[in-house]
Amino acid sequence: MKFHHLPRLTGVALGLALAASGAQATNGYFAHGYGIKAKGMGGAAVAMTHDAFAGANNPAAAAFAGNRWDLGVDVFSPKRSASRVGSQIPAEGLSDGSAESGKNYFLVPEFGYNLAYSERIGLNLTVYGNGGMNTEY
């Protein structure tokens, strides 16, 4: 086996590794779970249910959630700000500056009711808040 390409391949691999940036992700508009137990499991409630929020996490799980109701409130606290630097046209009113949102804490209510109609059928009502951050500058 010839290893004359090894230094070049090593250099290319090292260059690509140094150029790579860290990955950043979000769930976007949707929460990673509905109900405190689902959020605590990082969204694993899609595969299993422990509460009456089965209708939001996985509607088929309502058949296994039993007769129950659950109520919860999340405190959502996004930190938002905006800034502008490097203005080139201050005469047009576009000057540098920054601002932070005037609202930083939000209560997000949730309610779930599950009725085990039979071993294979469950009826579920799930009410939850979703989306928006109500930013005020």
JSON list of C-alpha atoms in Angstrom, two decimals:
[
{"chain": "A", "resi": 1, "resn": "MET", "atom": "CA", "xyz": [0.00, 0.00, 0.00]},
{"chain": "A", "resi": 2, "resn": "LYS", "atom": "CA", "xyz": [1.33, 3.43, -0.96]},
{"chain": "A", "resi": 3, "resn": "PHE", "atom": "CA", "xyz": [1.11, 6.26, 1.55]},
{"chain": "A", "resi": 4, "resn": "HIS", "atom": "CA", "xyz": [2.42, 9.12, -0.60]},
{"chain": "A", "resi": 5, "resn": "HIS", "atom": "CA", "xyz": [-1.03, 10.85, -0.58]},
{"chain": "A", "resi": 6, "resn": "LEU", "atom": "CA", "xyz": [-1.39, 10.60, 3.21]},
{"chain": "A", "resi": 7, "resn": "PRO", "atom": "CA", "xyz": [0.14, 14.02, 4.06]},
{"chain": "A", "resi": 8, "resn": "ARG", "atom": "CA", "xyz": [-2.04, 15.78, 1.48]},
{"chain": "A", "resi": 9, "resn": "LEU", "atom": "CA", "xyz": [-5.23, 14.01, 2.62]},
{"chain": "A", "resi": 10, "resn": "THR", "atom": "CA", "xyz": [-4.37, 14.73, 6.25]},
{"chain": "A", "resi": 11, "resn": "GLY", "atom": "CA", "xyz": [-3.91, 18.43, 5.42]},
{"chain": "A", "resi": 12, "resn": "VAL", "atom": "CA", "xyz": [-7.24, 18.60, 3.58]},
{"chain": "A", "resi": 13, "resn": "ALA", "atom": "CA", "xyz": [-9.06, 16.82, 6.42]},
{"chain": "A", "resi": 14, "resn": "LEU", "atom": "CA", "xyz": [-7.47, 19.11, 9.01]},
{"chain": "A", "resi": 15, "resn": "GLY", "atom": "CA", "xyz": [-8.38, 22.21, 6.95]},
{"chain": "A", "resi": 16, "resn": "LEU", "atom": "CA", "xyz": [-12.00, 21.11, 6.64]},
{"chain": "A", "resi": 17, "resn": "ALA", "atom": "CA", "xyz": [-12.21, 20.33, 10.36]},
{"chain": "A", "resi": 18, "resn": "LEU", "atom": "CA", "xyz": [-10.88, 23.79, 11.28]},
{"chain": "A", "resi": 19, "resn": "ALA", "atom": "CA", "xyz": [-13.20, 25.55, 8.82]},
{"chain": "A", "resi": 20, "resn": "ALA", "atom": "CA", "xyz": [-16.34, 23.81, 10.12]},
{"chain": "A", "resi": 21, "resn": "SER", "atom": "CA", "xyz": [-18.55, 25.84, 12.43]},
{"chain": "A", "resi": 22, "resn": "GLY", "atom": "CA", "xyz": [-20.66, 24.58, 15.29]},
{"chain": "A", "resi": 23, "resn": "ALA", "atom": "CA", "xyz": [-24.20, 23.51, 14.51]},
{"chain": "A", "resi": 24, "resn": "GLN", "atom": "CA", "xyz": [-27.07, 25.48, 15.98]},
{"chain": "A", "resi": 25, "resn": "ALA", "atom": "CA", "xyz": [-30.64, 24.27, 16.00]},
{"chain": "A", "resi": 26, "resn": "THR", "atom": "CA", "xyz": [-34.05, 25.18, 17.29]},
{"chain": "A", "resi": 27, "resn": "ASN", "atom": "CA", "xyz": [-37.45, 23.60, 17.26]},
{"chain": "A", "resi": 28, "resn": "GLY", "atom": "CA", "xyz": [-38.69, 26.72, 15.57]},
{"chain": "A", "resi": 29, "resn": "TYR", "atom": "CA", "xyz": [-42.36, 27.43, 15.91]},
{"chain": "A", "resi": 30, "resn": "PHE", "atom": "CA", "xyz": [-43.20, 24.17, 17.69]},
{"chain": "A", "resi": 31, "resn": "ALA", "atom": "CA", "xyz": [-42.27, 23.11, 21.22]},
{"chain": "A", "resi": 32, "resn": "HIS", "atom": "CA", "xyz": [-40.21, 19.96, 21.76]},
{"chain": "A", "resi": 33, "resn": "GLY", "atom": "CA", "xyz": [-43.10, 18.48, 23.69]},
{"chain": "A", "resi": 34, "resn": "TYR", "atom": "CA", "xyz": [-46.45, 19.37, 25.24]},
{"chain": "A", "resi": 35, "resn": "GLY", "atom": "CA", "xyz": [-46.89, 18.79, 28.96]},
{"chain": "A", "resi": 36, "resn": "ILE", "atom": "CA", "xyz": [-44.14, 18.96, 31.57]},
{"chain": "A", "resi": 37, "resn": "LYS", "atom": "CA", "xyz": [-43.30, 15.26, 31.31]},
{"chain": "A", "resi": 38, "resn": "ALA", "atom": "CA", "xyz": [-42.85, 15.42, 27.53]},
{"chain": "A", "resi": 39, "resn": "LYS", "atom": "CA", "xyz": [-40.63, 18.48, 27.83]},
{"chain": "A", "resi": 40, "resn": "GLY", "atom": "CA", "xyz": [-38.59, 16.76, 30.51]},
{"chain": "A", "resi": 41, "resn": "MET", "atom": "CA", "xyz": [-38.03, 13.83, 28.15]},
{"chain": "A", "resi": 42, "resn": "GLY", "atom": "CA", "xyz": [-36.95, 16.12, 25.30]},
{"chain": "A", "resi": 43, "resn": "GLY", "atom": "CA", "xyz": [-39.92, 15.22, 23.13]},
{"chain": "A", "resi": 44, "resn": "ALA", "atom": "CA", "xyz": [-39.79, 11.45, 23.66]},
{"chain": "A", "resi": 45, "resn": "ALA", "atom": "CA", "xyz": [-43.52, 11.51, 24.45]},
{"chain": "A", "resi": 46, "resn": "VAL", "atom": "CA", "xyz": [-44.15, 10.93, 20.76]},
{"chain": "A", "resi": 47, "resn": "ALA", "atom": "CA", "xyz": [-43.24, 7.30, 21.44]},
{"chain": "A", "resi": 48, "resn": "MET", "atom": "CA", "xyz": [-44.84, 7.00, 24.89]},
{"chain": "A", "resi": 49, "resn": "THR", "atom": "CA", "xyz": [-47.35, 8.94, 26.90]},
{"chain": "A", "resi": 50, "resn": "HIS", "atom": "CA", "xyz": [-47.56, 9.72, 30.59]},
{"chain": "A", "resi": 51, "resn": "ASP", "atom": "CA", "xyz": [-50.30, 12.31, 30.66]},
{"chain": "A", "resi": 52, "resn": "ALA", "atom": "CA", "xyz": [-53.38, 13.72, 28.95]},
{"chain": "A", "resi": 53, "resn": "PHE", "atom": "CA", "xyz": [-51.31, 15.70, 26.42]},
{"chain": "A", "resi": 54, "resn": "ALA", "atom": "CA", "xyz": [-51.22, 12.66, 24.16]},
{"chain": "A", "resi": 55, "resn": "GLY", "atom": "CA", "xyz": [-53.41, 14.50, 21.67]},
{"chain": "A", "resi": 56, "resn": "ALA", "atom": "CA", "xyz": [-50.68, 17.05, 21.01]},
{"chain": "A", "resi": 57, "resn": "ASN", "atom": "CA", "xyz": [-47.66, 14.75, 21.22]},
{"chain": "A", "resi": 58, "resn": "ASN", "atom": "CA", "xyz": [-49.05, 11.64, 19.47]},
{"chain": "A", "resi": 59, "resn": "PRO", "atom": "CA", "xyz": [-52.82, 11.31, 19.02]},
{"chain": "A", "resi": 60, "resn": "ALA", "atom": "CA", "xyz": [-52.63, 7.50, 18.77]},
{"chain": "A", "resi": 61, "resn": "ALA", "atom": "CA", "xyz": [-51.26, 7.38, 22.33]},
{"chain": "A", "resi": 62, "resn": "ALA", "atom": "CA", "xyz": [-54.61, 8.62, 23.68]},
{"chain": "A", "resi": 63, "resn": "ALA", "atom": "CA", "xyz": [-55.78, 5.00, 23.72]},
{"chain": "A", "resi": 64, "resn": "PHE", "atom": "CA", "xyz": [-53.12, 4.23, 26.36]},
{"chain": "A", "resi": 65, "resn": "ALA", "atom": "CA", "xyz": [-53.22, 7.40, 28.50]},
{"chain": "A", "resi": 66, "resn": "GLY", "atom": "CA", "xyz": [-56.15, 6.26, 30.66]},
{"chain": "A", "resi": 67, "resn": "ASN", "atom": "CA", "xyz": [-58.79, 8.47, 32.26]},
{"chain": "A", "resi": 68, "resn": "ARG", "atom": "CA", "xyz": [-57.12, 11.66, 33.39]},
{"chain": "A", "resi": 69, "resn": "TRP", "atom": "CA", "xyz": [-56.81, 15.40, 33.06]},
{"chain": "A", "resi": 70, "resn": "ASP", "atom": "CA", "xyz": [-53.70, 17.52, 33.36]},
{"chain": "A", "resi": 71, "resn": "LEU", "atom": "CA", "xyz": [-53.18, 21.25, 33.70]},
{"chain": "A", "resi": 72, "resn": "GLY", "atom": "CA", "xyz": [-49.94, 23.18, 33.41]},
{"chain": "A", "resi": 73, "resn": "VAL", "atom": "CA", "xyz": [-48.32, 26.56, 32.86]},
{"chain": "A", "resi": 74, "resn": "ASP", "atom": "CA", "xyz": [-44.87, 27.18, 31.37]},
{"chain": "A", "resi": 75, "resn": "VAL", "atom": "CA", "xyz": [-42.82, 30.30, 31.95]},
{"chain": "A", "resi": 76, "resn": "PHE", "atom": "CA", "xyz": [-41.30, 31.28, 28.62]},
{"chain": "A", "resi": 77, "resn": "SER", "atom": "CA", "xyz": [-38.44, 33.78, 28.84]},
{"chain": "A", "resi": 78, "resn": "PRO", "atom": "CA", "xyz": [-36.79, 34.61, 25.51]},
{"chain": "A", "resi": 79, "resn": "LYS", "atom": "CA", "xyz": [-34.12, 37.32, 25.57]},
{"chain": "A", "resi": 80, "resn": "ARG", "atom": "CA", "xyz": [-34.45, 39.38, 22.39]},
{"chain": "A", "resi": 81, "resn": "SER", "atom": "CA", "xyz": [-32.56, 42.40, 21.15]},
{"chain": "A", "resi": 82, "resn": "ALA", "atom": "CA", "xyz": [-31.70, 44.20, 17.92]},
{"chain": "A", "resi": 83, "resn": "SER", "atom": "CA", "xyz": [-28.76, 46.42, 17.03]},
{"chain": "A", "resi": 84, "resn": "ARG", "atom": "CA", "xyz": [-27.47, 48.38, 14.08]},
{"chain": "A", "resi": 85, "resn": "VAL", "atom": "CA", "xyz": [-23.85, 49.40, 13.54]},
{"chain": "A", "resi": 86, "resn": "GLY", "atom": "CA", "xyz": [-21.97, 50.90, 10.64]},
{"chain": "A", "resi": 87, "resn": "SER", "atom": "CA", "xyz": [-24.60, 53.30, 9.35]},
{"chain": "A", "resi": 88, "resn": "GLN", "atom": "CA", "xyz": [-23.48, 55.08, 6.20]},
{"chain": "A", "resi": 89, "resn": "ILE", "atom": "CA", "xyz": [-26.36, 57.59, 5.83]},
{"chain": "A", "resi": 90, "resn": "PRO", "atom": "CA", "xyz": [-26.97, 59.33, 9.17]},
{"chain": "A", "resi": 91, "resn": "ALA", "atom": "CA", "xyz": [-28.77, 62.21, 7.41]},
{"chain": "A", "resi": 92, "resn": "GLU", "atom": "CA", "xyz": [-31.58, 59.83, 6.38]},
{"chain": "A", "resi": 93, "resn": "GLY", "atom": "CA", "xyz": [-32.32, 59.00, 10.02]},
{"chain": "A", "resi": 94, "resn": "LEU", "atom": "CA", "xyz": [-30.63, 55.60, 9.89]},
{"chain": "A", "resi": 95, "resn": "SER", "atom": "CA", "xyz": [-28.27, 55.85, 12.81]},
{"chain": "A", "resi": 96, "resn": "ASP", "atom": "CA", "xyz": [-26.54, 53.24, 14.91]},
{"chain": "A", "resi": 97, "resn": "GLY", "atom": "CA", "xyz": [-28.29, 51.98, 18.01]},
{"chain": "A", "resi": 98, "resn": "SER", "atom": "CA", "xyz": [-29.69, 49.04, 19.88]},
{"chain": "A", "resi": 99, "resn": "ALA", "atom": "CA", "xyz": [-32.87, 48.05, 21.69]},
{"chain": "A", "resi": 100, "resn": "GLU", "atom": "CA", "xyz": [-34.10, 45.24, 23.89]},
{"chain": "A", "resi": 101, "resn": "SER", "atom": "CA", "xyz": [-37.62, 43.87, 24.07]},
{"chain": "A", "resi": 102, "resn": "GLY", "atom": "CA", "xyz": [-39.78, 45.36, 26.79]},
{"chain": "A", "resi": 103, "resn": "LYS", "atom": "CA", "xyz": [-41.39, 41.99, 27.59]},
{"chain": "A", "resi": 104, "resn": "ASN", "atom": "CA", "xyz": [-39.28, 39.06, 28.76]},
{"chain": "A", "resi": 105, "resn": "TYR", "atom": "CA", "xyz": [-41.62, 36.71, 30.66]},
{"chain": "A", "resi": 106, "resn": "PHE", "atom": "CA", "xyz": [-44.70, 34.96, 29.32]},
{"chain": "A", "resi": 107, "resn": "LEU", "atom": "CA", "xyz": [-47.07, 32.40, 30.82]},
{"chain": "A", "resi": 108, "resn": "VAL", "atom": "CA", "xyz": [-48.06, 29.66, 28.36]},
{"chain": "A", "resi": 109, "resn": "PRO", "atom": "CA", "xyz": [-51.06, 27.65, 29.62]},
{"chain": "A", "resi": 110, "resn": "GLU", "atom": "CA", "xyz": [-51.89, 24.05, 28.68]},
{"chain": "A", "resi": 111, "resn": "PHE", "atom": "CA", "xyz": [-54.75, 21.71, 29.46]},
{"chain": "A", "resi": 112, "resn": "GLY", "atom": "CA", "xyz": [-55.39, 18.09, 28.53]},
{"chain": "A", "resi": 113, "resn": "TYR", "atom": "CA", "xyz": [-58.27, 15.70, 29.13]},
{"chain": "A", "resi": 114, "resn": "ASN", "atom": "CA", "xyz": [-58.21, 12.04, 28.14]},
{"chain": "A", "resi": 115, "resn": "LEU", "atom": "CA", "xyz": [-61.02, 9.48, 28.29]},
{"chain": "A", "resi": 116, "resn": "ALA", "atom": "CA", "xyz": [-60.23, 5.80, 27.77]},
{"chain": "A", "resi": 117, "resn": "TYR", "atom": "CA", "xyz": [-63.34, 4.73, 25.88]},
{"chain": "A", "resi": 118, "resn": "SER", "atom": "CA", "xyz": [-62.09, 1.13, 25.48]},
{"chain": "A", "resi": 119, "resn": "GLU", "atom": "CA", "xyz": [-58.77, -0.72, 25.38]},
{"chain": "A", "resi": 120, "resn": "ARG", "atom": "CA", "xyz": [-58.21, 0.46, 21.82]},
{"chain": "A", "resi": 121, "resn": "ILE", "atom": "CA", "xyz": [-60.03, 3.81, 21.69]},
{"chain": "A", "resi": 122, "resn": "GLY", "atom": "CA", "xyz": [-59.24, 6.97, 23.59]},
{"chain": "A", "resi": 123, "resn": "LEU", "atom": "CA", "xyz": [-60.87, 10.39, 23.30]},
{"chain": "A", "resi": 124, "resn": "ASN", "atom": "CA", "xyz": [-58.62, 13.35, 23.92]},
{"chain": "A", "resi": 125, "resn": "LEU", "atom": "CA", "xyz": [-58.89, 17.13, 24.17]},
{"chain": "A", "resi": 126, "resn": "THR", "atom": "CA", "xyz": [-55.65, 19.09, 24.33]},
{"chain": "A", "resi": 127, "resn": "VAL", "atom": "CA", "xyz": [-55.44, 22.89, 24.56]},
{"chain": "A", "resi": 128, "resn": "TYR", "atom": "CA", "xyz": [-52.02, 24.52, 24.49]},
{"chain": "A", "resi": 129, "resn": "GLY", "atom": "CA", "xyz": [-50.28, 27.75, 23.51]},
{"chain": "A", "resi": 130, "resn": "ASN", "atom": "CA", "xyz": [-47.87, 27.79, 20.61]},
{"chain": "A", "resi": 131, "resn": "GLY", "atom": "CA", "xyz": [-45.70, 30.30, 18.78]},
{"chain": "A", "resi": 132, "resn": "GLY", "atom": "CA", "xyz": [-45.00, 34.00, 18.92]},
{"chain": "A", "resi": 133, "resn": "MET", "atom": "CA", "xyz": [-42.74, 35.86, 21.30]},
{"chain": "A", "resi": 134, "resn": "ASN", "atom": "CA", "xyz": [-44.68, 39.13, 21.61]},
{"chain": "A", "resi": 135, "resn": "THR", "atom": "CA", "xyz": [-41.59, 41.27, 21.05]},
{"chain": "A", "resi": 136, "resn": "GLU", "atom": "CA", "xyz": [-41.90, 44.99, 21.85]},
{"chain": "A", "resi": 137, "resn": "TYR", "atom": "CA", "xyz": [-39.15, 47.47, 20.96]}
]
